[in-house]
PDB file of C-alpha atoms in Angstrom:
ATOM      1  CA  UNK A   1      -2.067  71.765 -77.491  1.00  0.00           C
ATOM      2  CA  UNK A   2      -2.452  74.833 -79.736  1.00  0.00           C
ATOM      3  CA  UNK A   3       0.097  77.952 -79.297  1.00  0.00           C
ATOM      4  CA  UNK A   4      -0.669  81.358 -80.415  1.00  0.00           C
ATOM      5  CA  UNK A   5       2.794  83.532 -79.950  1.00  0.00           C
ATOM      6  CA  UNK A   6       3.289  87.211 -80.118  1.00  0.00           C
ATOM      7  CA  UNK A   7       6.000  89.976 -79.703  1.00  0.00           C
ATOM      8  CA  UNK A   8       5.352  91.640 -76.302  1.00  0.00           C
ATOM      9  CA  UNK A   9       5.672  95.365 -77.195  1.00  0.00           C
ATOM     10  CA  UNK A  10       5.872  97.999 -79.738  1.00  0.00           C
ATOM     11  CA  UNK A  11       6.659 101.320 -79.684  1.00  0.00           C
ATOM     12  CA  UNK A  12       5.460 104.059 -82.723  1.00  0.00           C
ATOM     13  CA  UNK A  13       5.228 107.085 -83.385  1.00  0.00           C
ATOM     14  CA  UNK A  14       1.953 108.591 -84.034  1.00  0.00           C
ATOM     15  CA  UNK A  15       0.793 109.091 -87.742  1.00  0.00           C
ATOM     16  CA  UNK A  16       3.217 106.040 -88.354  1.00  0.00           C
ATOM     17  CA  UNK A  17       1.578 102.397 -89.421  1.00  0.00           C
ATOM     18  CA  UNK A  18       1.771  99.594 -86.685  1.00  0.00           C
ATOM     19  CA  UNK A  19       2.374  96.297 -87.833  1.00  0.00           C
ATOM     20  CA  UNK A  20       1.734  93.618 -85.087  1.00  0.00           C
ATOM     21  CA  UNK A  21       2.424  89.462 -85.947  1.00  0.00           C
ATOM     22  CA  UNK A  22       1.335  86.584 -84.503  1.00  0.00           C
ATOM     23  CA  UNK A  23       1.735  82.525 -85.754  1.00  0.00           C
ATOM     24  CA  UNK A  24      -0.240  80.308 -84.027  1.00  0.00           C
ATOM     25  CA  UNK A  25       0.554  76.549 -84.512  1.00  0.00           C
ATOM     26  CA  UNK A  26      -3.206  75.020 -84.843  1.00  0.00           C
ATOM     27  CA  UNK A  27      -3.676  74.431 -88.839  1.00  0.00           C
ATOM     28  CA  UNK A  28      -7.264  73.767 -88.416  1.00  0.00           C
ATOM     29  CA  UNK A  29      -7.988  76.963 -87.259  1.00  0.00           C
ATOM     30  CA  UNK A  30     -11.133  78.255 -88.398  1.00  0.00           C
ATOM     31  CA  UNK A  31     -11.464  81.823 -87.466  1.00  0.00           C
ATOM     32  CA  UNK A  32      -8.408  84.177 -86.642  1.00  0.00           C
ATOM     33  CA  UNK A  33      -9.268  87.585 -84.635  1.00  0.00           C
ATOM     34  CA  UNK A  34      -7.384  90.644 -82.926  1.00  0.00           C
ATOM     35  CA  UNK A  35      -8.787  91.723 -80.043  1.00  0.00           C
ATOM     36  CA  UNK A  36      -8.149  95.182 -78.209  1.00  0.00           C
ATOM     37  CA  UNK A  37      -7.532  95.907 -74.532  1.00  0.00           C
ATOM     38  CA  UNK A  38      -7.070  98.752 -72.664  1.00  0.00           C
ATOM     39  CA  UNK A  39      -5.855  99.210 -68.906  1.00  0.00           C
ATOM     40  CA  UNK A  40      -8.878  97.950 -66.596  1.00  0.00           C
ATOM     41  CA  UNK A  41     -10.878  96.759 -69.328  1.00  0.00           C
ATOM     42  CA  UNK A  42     -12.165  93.989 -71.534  1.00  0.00           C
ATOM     43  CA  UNK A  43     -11.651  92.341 -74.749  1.00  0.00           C
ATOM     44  CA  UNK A  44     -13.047  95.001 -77.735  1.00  0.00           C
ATOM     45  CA  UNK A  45     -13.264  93.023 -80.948  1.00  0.00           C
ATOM     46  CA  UNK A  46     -11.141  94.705 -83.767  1.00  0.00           C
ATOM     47  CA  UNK A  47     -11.525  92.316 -86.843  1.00  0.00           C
ATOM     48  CA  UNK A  48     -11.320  88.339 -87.434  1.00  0.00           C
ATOM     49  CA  UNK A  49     -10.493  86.684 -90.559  1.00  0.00           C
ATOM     50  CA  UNK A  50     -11.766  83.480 -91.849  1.00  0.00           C
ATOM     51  CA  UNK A  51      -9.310  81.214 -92.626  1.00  0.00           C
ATOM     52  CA  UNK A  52     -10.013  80.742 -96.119  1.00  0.00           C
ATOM     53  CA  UNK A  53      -8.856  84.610 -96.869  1.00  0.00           C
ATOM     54  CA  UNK A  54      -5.606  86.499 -97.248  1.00  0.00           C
ATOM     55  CA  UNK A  55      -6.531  89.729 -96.489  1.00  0.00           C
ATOM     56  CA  UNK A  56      -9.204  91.890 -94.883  1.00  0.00           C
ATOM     57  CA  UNK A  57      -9.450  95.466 -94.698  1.00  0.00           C
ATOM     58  CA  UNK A  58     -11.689  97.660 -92.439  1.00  0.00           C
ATOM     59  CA  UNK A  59     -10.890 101.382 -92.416  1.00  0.00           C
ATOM     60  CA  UNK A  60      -7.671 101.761 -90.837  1.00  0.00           C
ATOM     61  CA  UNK A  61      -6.871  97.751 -90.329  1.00  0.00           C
ATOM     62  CA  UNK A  62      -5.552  95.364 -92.574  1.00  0.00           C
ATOM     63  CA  UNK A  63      -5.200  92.073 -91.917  1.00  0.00           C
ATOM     64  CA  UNK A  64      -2.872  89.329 -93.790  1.00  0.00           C
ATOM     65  CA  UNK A  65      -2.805  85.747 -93.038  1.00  0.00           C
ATOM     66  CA  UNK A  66      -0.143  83.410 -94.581  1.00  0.00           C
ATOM     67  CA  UNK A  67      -1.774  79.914 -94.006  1.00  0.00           C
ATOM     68  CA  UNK A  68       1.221  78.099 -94.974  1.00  0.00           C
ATOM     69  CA  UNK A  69       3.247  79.472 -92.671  1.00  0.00           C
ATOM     70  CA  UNK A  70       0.526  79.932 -90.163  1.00  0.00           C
ATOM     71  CA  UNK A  71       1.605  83.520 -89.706  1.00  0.00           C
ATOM     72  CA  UNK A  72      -1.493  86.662 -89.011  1.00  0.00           C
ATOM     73  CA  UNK A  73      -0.454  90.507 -89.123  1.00  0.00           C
ATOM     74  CA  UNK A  74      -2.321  92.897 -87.999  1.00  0.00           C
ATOM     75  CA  UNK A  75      -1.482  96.854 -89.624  1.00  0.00           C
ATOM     76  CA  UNK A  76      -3.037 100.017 -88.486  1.00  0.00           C
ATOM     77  CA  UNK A  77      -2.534 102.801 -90.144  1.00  0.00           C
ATOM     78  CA  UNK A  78      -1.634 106.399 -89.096  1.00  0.00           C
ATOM     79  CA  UNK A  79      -1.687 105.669 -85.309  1.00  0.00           C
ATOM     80  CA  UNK A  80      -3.244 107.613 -83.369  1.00  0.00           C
ATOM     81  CA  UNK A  81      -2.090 108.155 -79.274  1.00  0.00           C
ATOM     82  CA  UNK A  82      -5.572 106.379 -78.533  1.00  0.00           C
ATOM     83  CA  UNK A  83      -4.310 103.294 -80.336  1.00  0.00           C
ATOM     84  CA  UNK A  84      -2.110 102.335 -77.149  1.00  0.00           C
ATOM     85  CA  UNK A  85      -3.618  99.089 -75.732  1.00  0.00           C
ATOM     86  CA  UNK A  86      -2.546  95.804 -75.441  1.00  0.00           C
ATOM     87  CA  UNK A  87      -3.326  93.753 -78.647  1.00  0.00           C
ATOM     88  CA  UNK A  88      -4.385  90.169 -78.293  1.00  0.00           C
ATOM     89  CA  UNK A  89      -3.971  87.514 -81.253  1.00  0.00           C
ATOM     90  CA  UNK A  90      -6.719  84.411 -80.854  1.00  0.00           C
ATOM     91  CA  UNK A  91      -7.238  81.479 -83.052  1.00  0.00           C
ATOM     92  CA  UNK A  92     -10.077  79.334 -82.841  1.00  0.00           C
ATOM     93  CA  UNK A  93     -11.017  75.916 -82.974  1.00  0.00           C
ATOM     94  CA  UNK A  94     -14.520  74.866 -83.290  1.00  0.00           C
ATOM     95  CA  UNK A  95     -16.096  76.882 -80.488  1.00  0.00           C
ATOM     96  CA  UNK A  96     -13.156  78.180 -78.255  1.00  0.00           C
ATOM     97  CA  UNK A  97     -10.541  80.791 -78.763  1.00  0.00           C
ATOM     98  CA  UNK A  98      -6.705  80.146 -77.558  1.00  0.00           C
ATOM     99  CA  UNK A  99      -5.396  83.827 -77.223  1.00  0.00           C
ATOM    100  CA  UNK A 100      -1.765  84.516 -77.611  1.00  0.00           C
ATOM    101  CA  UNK A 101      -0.026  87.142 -74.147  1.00  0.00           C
ATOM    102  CA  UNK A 102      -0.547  90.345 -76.065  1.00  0.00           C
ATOM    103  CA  UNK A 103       1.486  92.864 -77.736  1.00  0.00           C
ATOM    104  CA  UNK A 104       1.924  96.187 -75.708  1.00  0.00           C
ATOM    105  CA  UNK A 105       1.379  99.235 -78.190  1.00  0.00           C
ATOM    106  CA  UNK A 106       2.579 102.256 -77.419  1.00  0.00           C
ATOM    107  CA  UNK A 107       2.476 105.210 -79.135  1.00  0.00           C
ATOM    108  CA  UNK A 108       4.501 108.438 -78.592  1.00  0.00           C
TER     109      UNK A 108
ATOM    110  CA  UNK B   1     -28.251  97.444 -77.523  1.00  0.00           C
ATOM    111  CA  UNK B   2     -26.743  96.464 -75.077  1.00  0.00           C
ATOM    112  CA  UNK B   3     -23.329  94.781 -75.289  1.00  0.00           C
ATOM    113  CA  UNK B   4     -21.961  91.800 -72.769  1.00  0.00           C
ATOM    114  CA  UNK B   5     -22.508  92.961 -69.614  1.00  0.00           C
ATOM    115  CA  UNK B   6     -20.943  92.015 -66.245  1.00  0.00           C
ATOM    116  CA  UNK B   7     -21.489  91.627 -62.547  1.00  0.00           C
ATOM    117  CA  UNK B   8     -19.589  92.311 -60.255  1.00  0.00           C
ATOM    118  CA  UNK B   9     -17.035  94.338 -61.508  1.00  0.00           C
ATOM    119  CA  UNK B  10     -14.617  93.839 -58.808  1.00  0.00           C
ATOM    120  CA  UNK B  11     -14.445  91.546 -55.768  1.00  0.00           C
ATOM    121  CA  UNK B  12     -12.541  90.184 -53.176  1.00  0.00           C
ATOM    122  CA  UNK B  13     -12.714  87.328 -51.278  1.00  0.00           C
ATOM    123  CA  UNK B  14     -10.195  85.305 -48.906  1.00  0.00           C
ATOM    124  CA  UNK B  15      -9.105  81.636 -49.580  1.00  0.00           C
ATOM    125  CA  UNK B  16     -11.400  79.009 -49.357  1.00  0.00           C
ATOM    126  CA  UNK B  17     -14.813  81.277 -49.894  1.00  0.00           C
ATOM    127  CA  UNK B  18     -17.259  80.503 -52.973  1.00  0.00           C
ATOM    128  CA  UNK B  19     -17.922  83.044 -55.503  1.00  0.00           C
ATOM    129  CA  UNK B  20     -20.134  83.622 -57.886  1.00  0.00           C
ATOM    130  CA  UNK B  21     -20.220  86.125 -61.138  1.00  0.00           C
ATOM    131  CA  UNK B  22     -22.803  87.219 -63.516  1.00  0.00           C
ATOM    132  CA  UNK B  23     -23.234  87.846 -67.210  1.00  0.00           C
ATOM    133  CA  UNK B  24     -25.611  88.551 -69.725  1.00  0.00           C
ATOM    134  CA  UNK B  25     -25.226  87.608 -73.167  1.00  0.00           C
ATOM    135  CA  UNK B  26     -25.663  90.563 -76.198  1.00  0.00           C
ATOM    136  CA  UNK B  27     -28.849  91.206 -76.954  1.00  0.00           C
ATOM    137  CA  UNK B  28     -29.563  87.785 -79.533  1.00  0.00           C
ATOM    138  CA  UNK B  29     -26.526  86.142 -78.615  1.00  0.00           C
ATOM    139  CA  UNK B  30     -27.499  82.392 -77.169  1.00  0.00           C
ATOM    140  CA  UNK B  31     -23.869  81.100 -76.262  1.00  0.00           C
ATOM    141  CA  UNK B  32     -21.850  82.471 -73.011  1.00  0.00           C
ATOM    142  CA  UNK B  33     -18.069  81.370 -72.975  1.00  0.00           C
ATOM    143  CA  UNK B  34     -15.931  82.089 -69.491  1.00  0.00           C
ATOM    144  CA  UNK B  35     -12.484  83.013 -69.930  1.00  0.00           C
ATOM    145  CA  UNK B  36      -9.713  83.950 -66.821  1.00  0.00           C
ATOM    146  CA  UNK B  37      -6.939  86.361 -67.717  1.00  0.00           C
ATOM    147  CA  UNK B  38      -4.394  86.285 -65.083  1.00  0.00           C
ATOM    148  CA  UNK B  39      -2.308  89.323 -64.983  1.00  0.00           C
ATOM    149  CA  UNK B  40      -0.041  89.625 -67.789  1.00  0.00           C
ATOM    150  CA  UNK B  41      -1.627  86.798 -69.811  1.00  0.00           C
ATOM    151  CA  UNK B  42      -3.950  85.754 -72.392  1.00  0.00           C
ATOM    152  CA  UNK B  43      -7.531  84.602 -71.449  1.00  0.00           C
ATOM    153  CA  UNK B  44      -7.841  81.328 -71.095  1.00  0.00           C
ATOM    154  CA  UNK B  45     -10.979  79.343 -71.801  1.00  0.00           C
ATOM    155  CA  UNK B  46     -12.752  78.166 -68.665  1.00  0.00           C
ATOM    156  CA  UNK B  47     -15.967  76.544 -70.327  1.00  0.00           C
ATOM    157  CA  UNK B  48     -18.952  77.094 -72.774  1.00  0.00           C
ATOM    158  CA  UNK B  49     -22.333  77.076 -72.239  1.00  0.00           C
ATOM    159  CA  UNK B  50     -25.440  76.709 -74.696  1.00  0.00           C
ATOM    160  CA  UNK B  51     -29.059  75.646 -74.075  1.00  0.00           C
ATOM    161  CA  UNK B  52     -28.669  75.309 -70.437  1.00  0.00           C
ATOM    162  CA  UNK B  53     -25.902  72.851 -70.420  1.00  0.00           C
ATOM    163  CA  UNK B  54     -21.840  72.998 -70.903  1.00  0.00           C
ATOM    164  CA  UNK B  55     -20.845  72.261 -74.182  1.00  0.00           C
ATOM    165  CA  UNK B  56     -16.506  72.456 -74.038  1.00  0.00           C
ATOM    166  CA  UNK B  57     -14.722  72.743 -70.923  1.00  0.00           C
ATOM    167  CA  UNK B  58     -10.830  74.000 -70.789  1.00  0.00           C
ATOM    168  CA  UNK B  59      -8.217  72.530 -68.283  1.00  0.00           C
ATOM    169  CA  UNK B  60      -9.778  74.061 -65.334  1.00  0.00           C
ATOM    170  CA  UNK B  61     -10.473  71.875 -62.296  1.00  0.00           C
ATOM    171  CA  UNK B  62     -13.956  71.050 -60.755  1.00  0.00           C
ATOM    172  CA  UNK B  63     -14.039  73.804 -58.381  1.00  0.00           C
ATOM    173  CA  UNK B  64     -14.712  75.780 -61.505  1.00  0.00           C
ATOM    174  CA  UNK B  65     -18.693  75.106 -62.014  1.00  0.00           C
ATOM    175  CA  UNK B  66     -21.710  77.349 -64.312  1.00  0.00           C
ATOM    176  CA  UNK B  67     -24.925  77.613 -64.852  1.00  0.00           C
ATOM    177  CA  UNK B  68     -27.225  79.389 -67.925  1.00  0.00           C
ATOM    178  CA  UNK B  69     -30.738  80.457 -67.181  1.00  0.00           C
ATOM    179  CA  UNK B  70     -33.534  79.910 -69.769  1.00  0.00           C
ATOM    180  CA  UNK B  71     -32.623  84.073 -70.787  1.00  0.00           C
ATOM    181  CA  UNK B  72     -29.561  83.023 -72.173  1.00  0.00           C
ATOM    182  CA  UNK B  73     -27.780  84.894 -68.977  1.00  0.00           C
ATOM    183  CA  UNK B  74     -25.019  82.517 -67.510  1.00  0.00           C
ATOM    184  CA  UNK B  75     -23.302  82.089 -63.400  1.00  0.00           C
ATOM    185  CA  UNK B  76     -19.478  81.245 -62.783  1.00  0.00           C
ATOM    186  CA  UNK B  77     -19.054  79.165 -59.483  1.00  0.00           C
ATOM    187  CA  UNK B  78     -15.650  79.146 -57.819  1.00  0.00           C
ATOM    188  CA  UNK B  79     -15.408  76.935 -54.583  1.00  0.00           C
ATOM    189  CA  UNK B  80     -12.440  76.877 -52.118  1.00  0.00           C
ATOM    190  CA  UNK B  81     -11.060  79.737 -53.581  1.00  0.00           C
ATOM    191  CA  UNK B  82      -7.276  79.692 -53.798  1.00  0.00           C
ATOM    192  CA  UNK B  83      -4.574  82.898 -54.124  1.00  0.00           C
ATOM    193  CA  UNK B  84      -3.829  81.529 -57.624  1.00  0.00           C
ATOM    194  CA  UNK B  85      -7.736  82.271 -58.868  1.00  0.00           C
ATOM    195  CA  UNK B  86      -6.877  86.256 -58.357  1.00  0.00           C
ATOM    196  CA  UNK B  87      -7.818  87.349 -61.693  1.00  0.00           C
ATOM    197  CA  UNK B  88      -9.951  88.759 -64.471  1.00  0.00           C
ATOM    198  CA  UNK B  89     -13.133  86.550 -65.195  1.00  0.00           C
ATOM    199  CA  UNK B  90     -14.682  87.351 -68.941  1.00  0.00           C
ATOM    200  CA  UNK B  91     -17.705  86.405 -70.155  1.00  0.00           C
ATOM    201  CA  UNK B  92     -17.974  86.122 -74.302  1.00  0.00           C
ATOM    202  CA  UNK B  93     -21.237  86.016 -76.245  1.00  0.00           C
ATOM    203  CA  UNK B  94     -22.136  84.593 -79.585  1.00  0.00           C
ATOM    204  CA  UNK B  95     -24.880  83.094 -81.646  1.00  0.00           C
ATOM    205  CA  UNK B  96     -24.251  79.410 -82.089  1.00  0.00           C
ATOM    206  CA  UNK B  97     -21.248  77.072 -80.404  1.00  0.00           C
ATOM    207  CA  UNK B  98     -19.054  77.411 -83.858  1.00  0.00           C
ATOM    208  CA  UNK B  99     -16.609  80.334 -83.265  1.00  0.00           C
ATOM    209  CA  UNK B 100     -17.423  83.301 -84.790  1.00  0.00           C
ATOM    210  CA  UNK B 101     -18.651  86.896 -83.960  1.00  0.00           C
ATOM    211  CA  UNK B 102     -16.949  86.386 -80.264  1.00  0.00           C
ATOM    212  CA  UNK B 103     -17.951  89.884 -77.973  1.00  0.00           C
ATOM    213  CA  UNK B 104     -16.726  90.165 -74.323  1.00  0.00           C
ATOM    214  CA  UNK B 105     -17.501  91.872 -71.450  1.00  0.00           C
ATOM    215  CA  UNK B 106     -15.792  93.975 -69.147  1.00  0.00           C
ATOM    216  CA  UNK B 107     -15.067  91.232 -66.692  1.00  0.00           C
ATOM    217  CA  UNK B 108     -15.488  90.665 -63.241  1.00  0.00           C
ATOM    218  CA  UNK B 109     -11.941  90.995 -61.410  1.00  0.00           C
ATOM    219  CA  UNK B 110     -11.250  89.003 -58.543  1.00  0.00           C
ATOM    220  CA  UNK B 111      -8.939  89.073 -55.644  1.00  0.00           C
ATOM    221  CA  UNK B 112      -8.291  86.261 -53.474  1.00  0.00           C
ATOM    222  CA  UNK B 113      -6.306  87.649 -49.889  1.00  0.00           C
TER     223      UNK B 113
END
């Protein structure tokens, strides 16, 4: 079935840029997304990327995606303390998401 | 407007009771998804749901049953609860079945004694 892999953690300093990765193995992926979570709470959408793009930007996230090498990145710049959450990477089939264990962020 | 919400927020049962958890879709959202995040995991997709009837289901076993109401709201059944179903139940939103604009809720966590 389809894999979505991750590093576990990260640790930054604030005002540095964060640079989390994910490769998922499902080439038919439509839709690729990062989703934030912090301690006791739920899933808060960040961004997604269609899977005909490269790059998206929003504010302080940038997202690359290297089809070929099924490979996503997700970069936030000048972290901030409030950044420190577990990120999840998800890629999507038709209708469902398969959601990779999370990175731990933290940032000091 | 109101975002996915969630009910309740935590429980806890003992093995082999039945549960049952609530959510309400965003306001215009039509499609509720159930996911289960075990501690330390990922969410895993439980089933879909979309004009009253399931549309996908994951690998979860029958115990694992919904409903969604003619409001778009949606139920997740769990019969004969076991240890291993101690976790966090999310609900997702979105407008259609394709994937998309995904938004969750702040789940329901469960604990099974």
């Amino acid at each position: 079935g389809e894999d979505v892999e991750q590093s576990l953690f990260l640790s930054v300093r604030e005002g540095d840029s964060s640079v989390i990765n994910c490769t998922y193995t499902d080439s038919s992926s439509t839709y690729l997304y990062w989703y934030k979570q912090e301690p006791g709470a739920g899933l808060q959408l960040l961004t997604y990327i269609f899977s005909n793009m490269d790059m998206k930007q929003d504010q302080r996230l940038t997202v690359l995606l290297n089809k070929k090498d099924k490979h996503l990145s997700l970069r936030i710049a000048d972290t901030q303390t409030g950044d420190s959450a577990i990120y999840f990477c998800a890629s999507s089939g038709y209708s469902t998401l398969t959601f990779g264990k999370g990175t731990m962020l933290l940032v000091s | 407007d109101a975002g996915v919400t969630q009910s309740p927020t935590h429980l806890i049962k003992t093995r082999g009771q039945q549960v049952t958890l609530r959510c309400s879709p965003k306001s215009g959202h039509d499609t509720v998804s159930w996911y289960q995040q075990a501690l330390g995991q990922g969410p895993q997709f439980i089933f879909q749901y979309y004009e009253e009837e399931e549309r996908q289901r994951g690998n979860f076993p029958d115990r694992f049953s919904g409903h969604q109401f003619p409001n778009y709201s949606s139920e997740l059944n769990v019969n004969a609860l076991l240890l291993g179903d101690s976790a966090l139940y999310l609900c997702a939103s979105s407008l259609g079945v394709i994937a998309g604009e995904l938004f969750f809720g702040e789940g329901s966590r469960l604990t099974v004694l």
